């Protein structure tokens, strides 16, 4: 029998009240907890500014951290109290296609006032996140995103603290409010909507007191629309232990860390700064470096640093098959400002760049600016797939595949770390490979949200 805690008692009271009310049909004994997207106020800017009107999950920015054990079941009733239709996409976690949250592909967008029940099992431990997938260039710029943390079955590495740090950038007005202009084609054709205000977990002054030689797991998530973060630790030394949720075979010494939109890094760091000093996480921008997180060192946790951590236990991702036997596809990325593209297919006909921009598209995949009717590739379940992606544009892009993690295949055939989002430089060609083991229709798009809305989106089918 479950002990009666204060919490279960409180729930019982709520149920009793509801039963006594007028809508008995709305009472379900095992109802999933709600995750409600709604407007709220949040102090994003310094206290001398008014609060910012944001869109948040459960009224918070970022949304609540959802934590569950590996193999556990996540159930949430998404309640849409926003004036726009929406969905929730559970980024990077390999789940049932029907729960992937892509409007028009895996579900209908949830209209204002409506709900949708998400219910799935999480196979992999690690750092994931959730965000809307409808008008995400606006809805995420207004604040909608949150962390999804799946805890290792073995309890994970020994650390003194485990912190989730969601890095975001915002475009704020002089009054500290979210600037409009979400459909600004100049942004869309360039680097995307880059903000003028950076926060960690919704605050410009994320801060902790730590002890010298204490060890911390920091789960970094880039939730920005389009900003690429280049990070360095000062007064902290350690290792990268996972990328995009997936453990590295061996911890890599932490140096400069580049996080494209949607990418994650789990780092394990020891505080090496002296007592009385501060340690920092620094973000390098064009005009210098800024501390986006600070740690003041109060005392010594132990007399010296701990040893190198063991690698995290691997997740059950299938091994790549023989690359010679893999199904192959090519993806050419074109368009944008300063590119060579003169036009692309839209609505079944060829359109010039100017007309395309008038219709809200400025990029193309394989010559198509619309979401294509046919998948880029159809794979049989269990088959290995290789996709050669060429970035023939003047901009970097962050290519994200849904439902699967892939490895980048180097020219000599060696496979890189498992990732779900790949940062590609201008002019760069990259080959990715993965086992198509998850049936359904899966997006492949640029996670710079103005780019995907502007034409950088396609999909794959696994049958
Ligand atoms: Cu983070 Cu298509 O998504
Ligand atoms: Cu892009």
Short mmCIF file of C-alpha atoms and ligand atoms in Angstrom, two decimals, residues 89 91 131 133 400 402 445 447, ligand 1:
data_model
loop_
_atom_site.label_atom_id
_atom_site.label_comp_id
_atom_site.label_asym_id
_atom_site.label_seq_id
_atom_site.Cartn_x
_atom_site.Cartn_y
_atom_site.Cartn_z
CA UNK A 89 8.06 17.96 -29.71
CA UNK A 91 13.60 16.72 -28.90
CA UNK A 131 9.49 22.66 -27.35
CA UNK A 133 6.81 22.48 -33.35
CA UNK A 400 18.38 17.92 -36.91
CA UNK A 402 13.90 13.33 -35.60
CA UNK A 445 15.42 20.10 -40.85
CA UNK A 447 17.08 23.87 -36.24
CU1 LIG B 1 13.95 20.43 -31.74
CU2 LIG B 1 12.19 19.40 -35.27
O1 LIG B 1 13.07 19.92 -33.47
#
